[in-house]
Amino acid sequence: MDRASVTQFKIQIATMDDFESWLALAREVEPLFGPMVDDPSFHEFLKKVFREQRAFCIREGGGSPGSPLCGGIAISRKKNEIGWLAVAEKQRGKGFGRALLEYALDNLNHQEDVWVQTFDETVIEGRPARRLYLHFGFCDHHPLDPTSTGIPRVMMVLAQHARDRVLTVKQHTQRAEVKDEPLPRSVS
């Protein structure tokens, strides 16, 4: 995705006024992610990422804080990790996830590996998220315990050298039509 694609969406820092909108989005993904809406630790997580300005969102129609969300993403700069990403069901397939992920990656340390927990390849409902991460150069690193709903998970990594390659390919693609080579599928 090139910079022009990302800027077509108004990505903003989430605020406490967005709390209920984030809970509405979380409610949509609970069947995969596990319980969040009624979980006090998830509420604390949201409050913390809002306070620390580590949560970004795209609001419907570019609305003000508190408007319904197209999608949201939270990061950990300390762990260099994508902590949470979701796109509203009715907004999927429109590029919101890509824009949010690229924005988040731009806010993480480019000199270090980037981590994300997601669904393993056997989870059909999780394939769009996996495709997105794979598109950006992430690869499976190691299995994780399943979600509280029993969904198999995996830790993926975007190795620093792979990120450099993705950025280089993106730059070449912007200048001319260049066929991309497959990205490495595993980390040594």
Short mmCIF file of C-alpha atoms in Angstrom, two decimals:
data_model
loop_
_atom_site.label_atom_id
_atom_site.label_comp_id
_atom_site.label_asym_id
_atom_site.label_seq_id
_atom_site.Cartn_x
_atom_site.Cartn_y
_atom_site.Cartn_z
CA MET A 1 0.00 0.00 0.00
CA ASP A 2 1.46 3.34 -0.92
CA ARG A 3 1.33 6.52 1.13
CA ALA A 4 -1.52 7.92 -1.01
CA SER A 5 -3.70 4.92 -0.09
CA VAL A 6 -3.15 5.46 3.62
CA THR A 7 -3.90 9.16 3.49
CA GLN A 8 -7.32 8.57 1.91
CA PHE A 9 -8.46 7.52 5.40
CA LYS A 10 -8.47 9.84 8.39
CA ILE A 11 -6.46 7.89 10.96
CA GLN A 12 -6.62 9.50 14.38
CA ILE A 13 -5.36 8.91 17.89
CA ALA A 14 -8.16 7.33 19.90
CA THR A 15 -9.42 9.16 22.98
CA MET A 16 -11.51 8.22 25.99
CA ASP A 17 -14.51 9.57 24.07
CA ASP A 18 -14.02 6.55 21.76
CA PHE A 19 -14.24 4.01 24.61
CA GLU A 20 -17.81 2.84 23.85
CA SER A 21 -17.07 2.71 20.11
CA TRP A 22 -14.06 0.45 20.80
CA LEU A 23 -16.24 -1.78 22.97
CA ALA A 24 -18.78 -2.02 20.13
CA LEU A 25 -15.98 -3.08 17.77
CA ALA A 26 -14.65 -5.56 20.35
CA ARG A 27 -18.16 -7.05 20.68
CA GLU A 28 -18.06 -7.90 16.95
CA VAL A 29 -14.79 -9.85 17.22
CA GLU A 30 -15.37 -11.57 20.58
CA PRO A 31 -16.30 -14.92 18.94
CA LEU A 32 -12.69 -15.12 17.69
CA PHE A 33 -10.75 -13.04 20.22
CA GLY A 34 -12.58 -14.21 23.33
CA PRO A 35 -14.47 -12.15 25.93
CA MET A 36 -13.46 -8.50 26.09
CA VAL A 37 -16.49 -6.26 26.48
CA ASP A 38 -17.29 -7.41 30.03
CA ASP A 39 -13.63 -8.02 30.99
CA PRO A 40 -12.23 -5.36 33.34
CA SER A 41 -8.67 -6.10 32.15
CA PHE A 42 -9.66 -5.25 28.57
CA HIS A 43 -11.21 -2.00 29.80
CA GLU A 44 -7.94 -1.18 31.58
CA PHE A 45 -5.99 -2.05 28.44
CA LEU A 46 -8.09 0.37 26.40
CA LYS A 47 -7.79 3.15 28.96
CA LYS A 48 -4.02 2.70 29.09
CA VAL A 49 -3.48 2.74 25.31
CA PHE A 50 -5.77 5.78 25.04
CA ARG A 51 -3.86 7.64 27.78
CA GLU A 52 -0.50 6.74 26.23
CA GLN A 53 -1.69 7.62 22.70
CA ARG A 54 -0.95 4.13 21.41
CA ALA A 55 -4.40 3.47 19.93
CA PHE A 56 -5.37 4.67 16.48
CA CYS A 57 -8.68 4.49 14.71
CA ILE A 58 -10.63 5.34 11.61
CA ARG A 59 -14.05 6.71 12.48
CA GLU A 60 -17.02 6.34 10.13
CA GLY A 61 -17.23 9.35 7.84
CA GLY A 62 -14.14 10.86 9.47
CA GLY A 63 -16.34 11.63 12.46
CA SER A 64 -15.44 13.10 15.80
CA PRO A 65 -14.38 11.10 18.87
CA GLY A 66 -17.16 8.79 19.96
CA SER A 67 -18.33 8.14 16.40
CA PRO A 68 -18.70 4.51 15.26
CA LEU A 69 -15.40 2.98 14.17
CA CYS A 70 -14.42 1.49 10.84
CA GLY A 71 -11.46 -0.06 12.63
CA GLY A 72 -8.92 0.34 15.39
CA ILE A 73 -5.38 -0.71 16.21
CA ALA A 74 -3.31 -0.54 19.39
CA ILE A 75 0.45 -0.88 19.64
CA SER A 76 3.12 -1.44 22.25
CA ARG A 77 6.22 0.60 21.55
CA LYS A 78 7.96 -1.10 24.48
CA LYS A 79 7.46 -4.58 22.96
CA ASN A 80 7.46 -3.28 19.36
CA GLU A 81 4.19 -5.11 18.88
CA ILE A 82 0.75 -4.80 17.37
CA GLY A 83 -1.40 -5.34 20.45
CA TRP A 84 -4.87 -5.33 18.92
CA LEU A 85 -6.38 -4.84 15.46
CA ALA A 86 -10.00 -5.11 14.39
CA VAL A 87 -12.12 -3.84 11.51
CA ALA A 88 -15.90 -3.55 11.77
CA GLU A 89 -17.64 -6.32 9.86
CA LYS A 90 -19.47 -3.97 7.51
CA GLN A 91 -16.19 -2.16 6.75
CA ARG A 92 -14.05 -5.18 5.86
CA GLY A 93 -12.45 -5.44 2.44
CA LYS A 94 -12.22 -1.66 2.01
CA GLY A 95 -8.56 -1.20 2.98
CA PHE A 96 -9.09 0.00 6.56
CA GLY A 97 -7.03 -2.83 8.06
CA ARG A 98 -4.14 -2.18 5.67
CA ALA A 99 -4.18 1.53 6.39
CA LEU A 100 -4.25 0.97 10.14
CA LEU A 101 -1.46 -1.61 10.03
CA GLU A 102 0.77 0.60 7.90
CA TYR A 103 0.11 3.55 10.22
CA ALA A 104 0.94 1.40 13.25
CA LEU A 105 4.14 0.12 11.66
CA ASP A 106 5.16 3.72 10.98
CA ASN A 107 4.80 4.32 14.75
CA LEU A 108 6.96 1.36 15.78
CA ASN A 109 10.75 0.96 15.77
CA HIS A 110 11.90 0.25 12.22
CA GLN A 111 15.26 -1.03 13.49
CA GLU A 112 13.74 -3.93 15.48
CA ASP A 113 11.53 -6.92 14.71
CA VAL A 114 7.79 -6.24 15.00
CA TRP A 115 5.52 -8.83 16.66
CA VAL A 116 1.83 -9.68 16.46
CA GLN A 117 -0.37 -12.42 17.89
CA THR A 118 -2.95 -13.71 15.43
CA PHE A 119 -4.79 -16.83 14.35
CA ASP A 120 -2.95 -19.83 12.99
CA GLU A 121 -3.47 -20.95 9.40
CA THR A 122 -6.20 -23.47 10.35
CA VAL A 123 -8.65 -20.75 11.45
CA ILE A 124 -10.81 -19.91 8.44
CA GLU A 125 -12.30 -16.80 10.07
CA GLY A 126 -8.78 -15.53 10.78
CA ARG A 127 -7.47 -15.87 7.22
CA PRO A 128 -8.10 -12.24 6.23
CA ALA A 129 -5.95 -11.06 9.16
CA ARG A 130 -3.23 -13.58 8.30
CA ARG A 131 -3.25 -12.50 4.64
CA LEU A 132 -2.86 -8.90 5.74
CA TYR A 133 0.11 -9.67 7.98
CA LEU A 134 1.70 -11.90 5.33
CA HIS A 135 1.26 -9.13 2.76
CA PHE A 136 3.32 -6.84 4.99
CA GLY A 137 6.06 -9.46 5.37
CA PHE A 138 5.14 -11.06 8.69
CA CYS A 139 5.72 -14.80 9.06
CA ASP A 140 4.84 -17.38 11.70
CA HIS A 141 7.37 -17.48 14.51
CA HIS A 142 5.93 -19.83 17.15
CA PRO A 143 2.57 -21.23 18.30
CA LEU A 144 0.72 -19.72 21.25
CA ASP A 145 -1.92 -21.07 23.58
CA PRO A 146 -5.40 -20.90 22.05
CA THR A 147 -7.77 -18.04 22.83
CA SER A 148 -10.23 -18.49 25.69
CA THR A 149 -12.72 -19.58 23.03
CA GLY A 150 -10.35 -22.37 21.87
CA ILE A 151 -9.14 -20.67 18.67
CA PRO A 152 -5.53 -21.64 17.76
CA ARG A 153 -3.10 -18.70 17.74
CA VAL A 154 0.40 -18.00 16.57
CA MET A 155 3.01 -15.30 17.15
CA MET A 156 4.09 -13.72 13.89
CA VAL A 157 7.16 -11.57 13.36
CA LEU A 158 8.09 -8.96 10.82
CA ALA A 159 11.85 -9.33 10.88
CA GLN A 160 13.69 -6.05 10.58
CA HIS A 161 15.44 -7.23 7.39
CA ALA A 162 12.10 -8.30 5.87
CA ARG A 163 10.57 -4.90 6.68
CA ASP A 164 13.44 -3.19 4.89
CA ARG A 165 12.78 -5.42 1.87
CA VAL A 166 9.04 -4.65 1.91
CA LEU A 167 9.78 -0.91 2.05
CA THR A 168 12.26 -1.25 -0.82
CA VAL A 169 9.75 -3.18 -2.94
CA LYS A 170 7.09 -0.56 -2.15
CA GLN A 171 9.43 2.22 -3.27
CA HIS A 172 10.27 0.39 -6.51
CA THR A 173 6.61 -0.35 -7.17
CA GLN A 174 5.73 3.32 -6.80
CA ARG A 175 8.31 4.24 -9.47
CA ALA A 176 7.48 1.49 -11.97
CA GLU A 177 5.57 -1.76 -12.26
CA VAL A 178 7.96 -4.29 -10.73
CA LYS A 179 7.07 -7.90 -10.08
CA ASP A 180 7.68 -8.70 -6.40
CA GLU A 181 9.54 -11.81 -5.31
CA PRO A 182 7.99 -13.91 -2.55
CA LEU A 183 8.92 -12.87 0.97
CA PRO A 184 10.69 -15.36 3.25
CA ARG A 185 8.21 -17.70 4.94
CA SER A 186 10.18 -18.39 8.10
CA VAL A 187 12.67 -16.81 10.41
CA SER A 188 15.98 -18.51 11.12
#
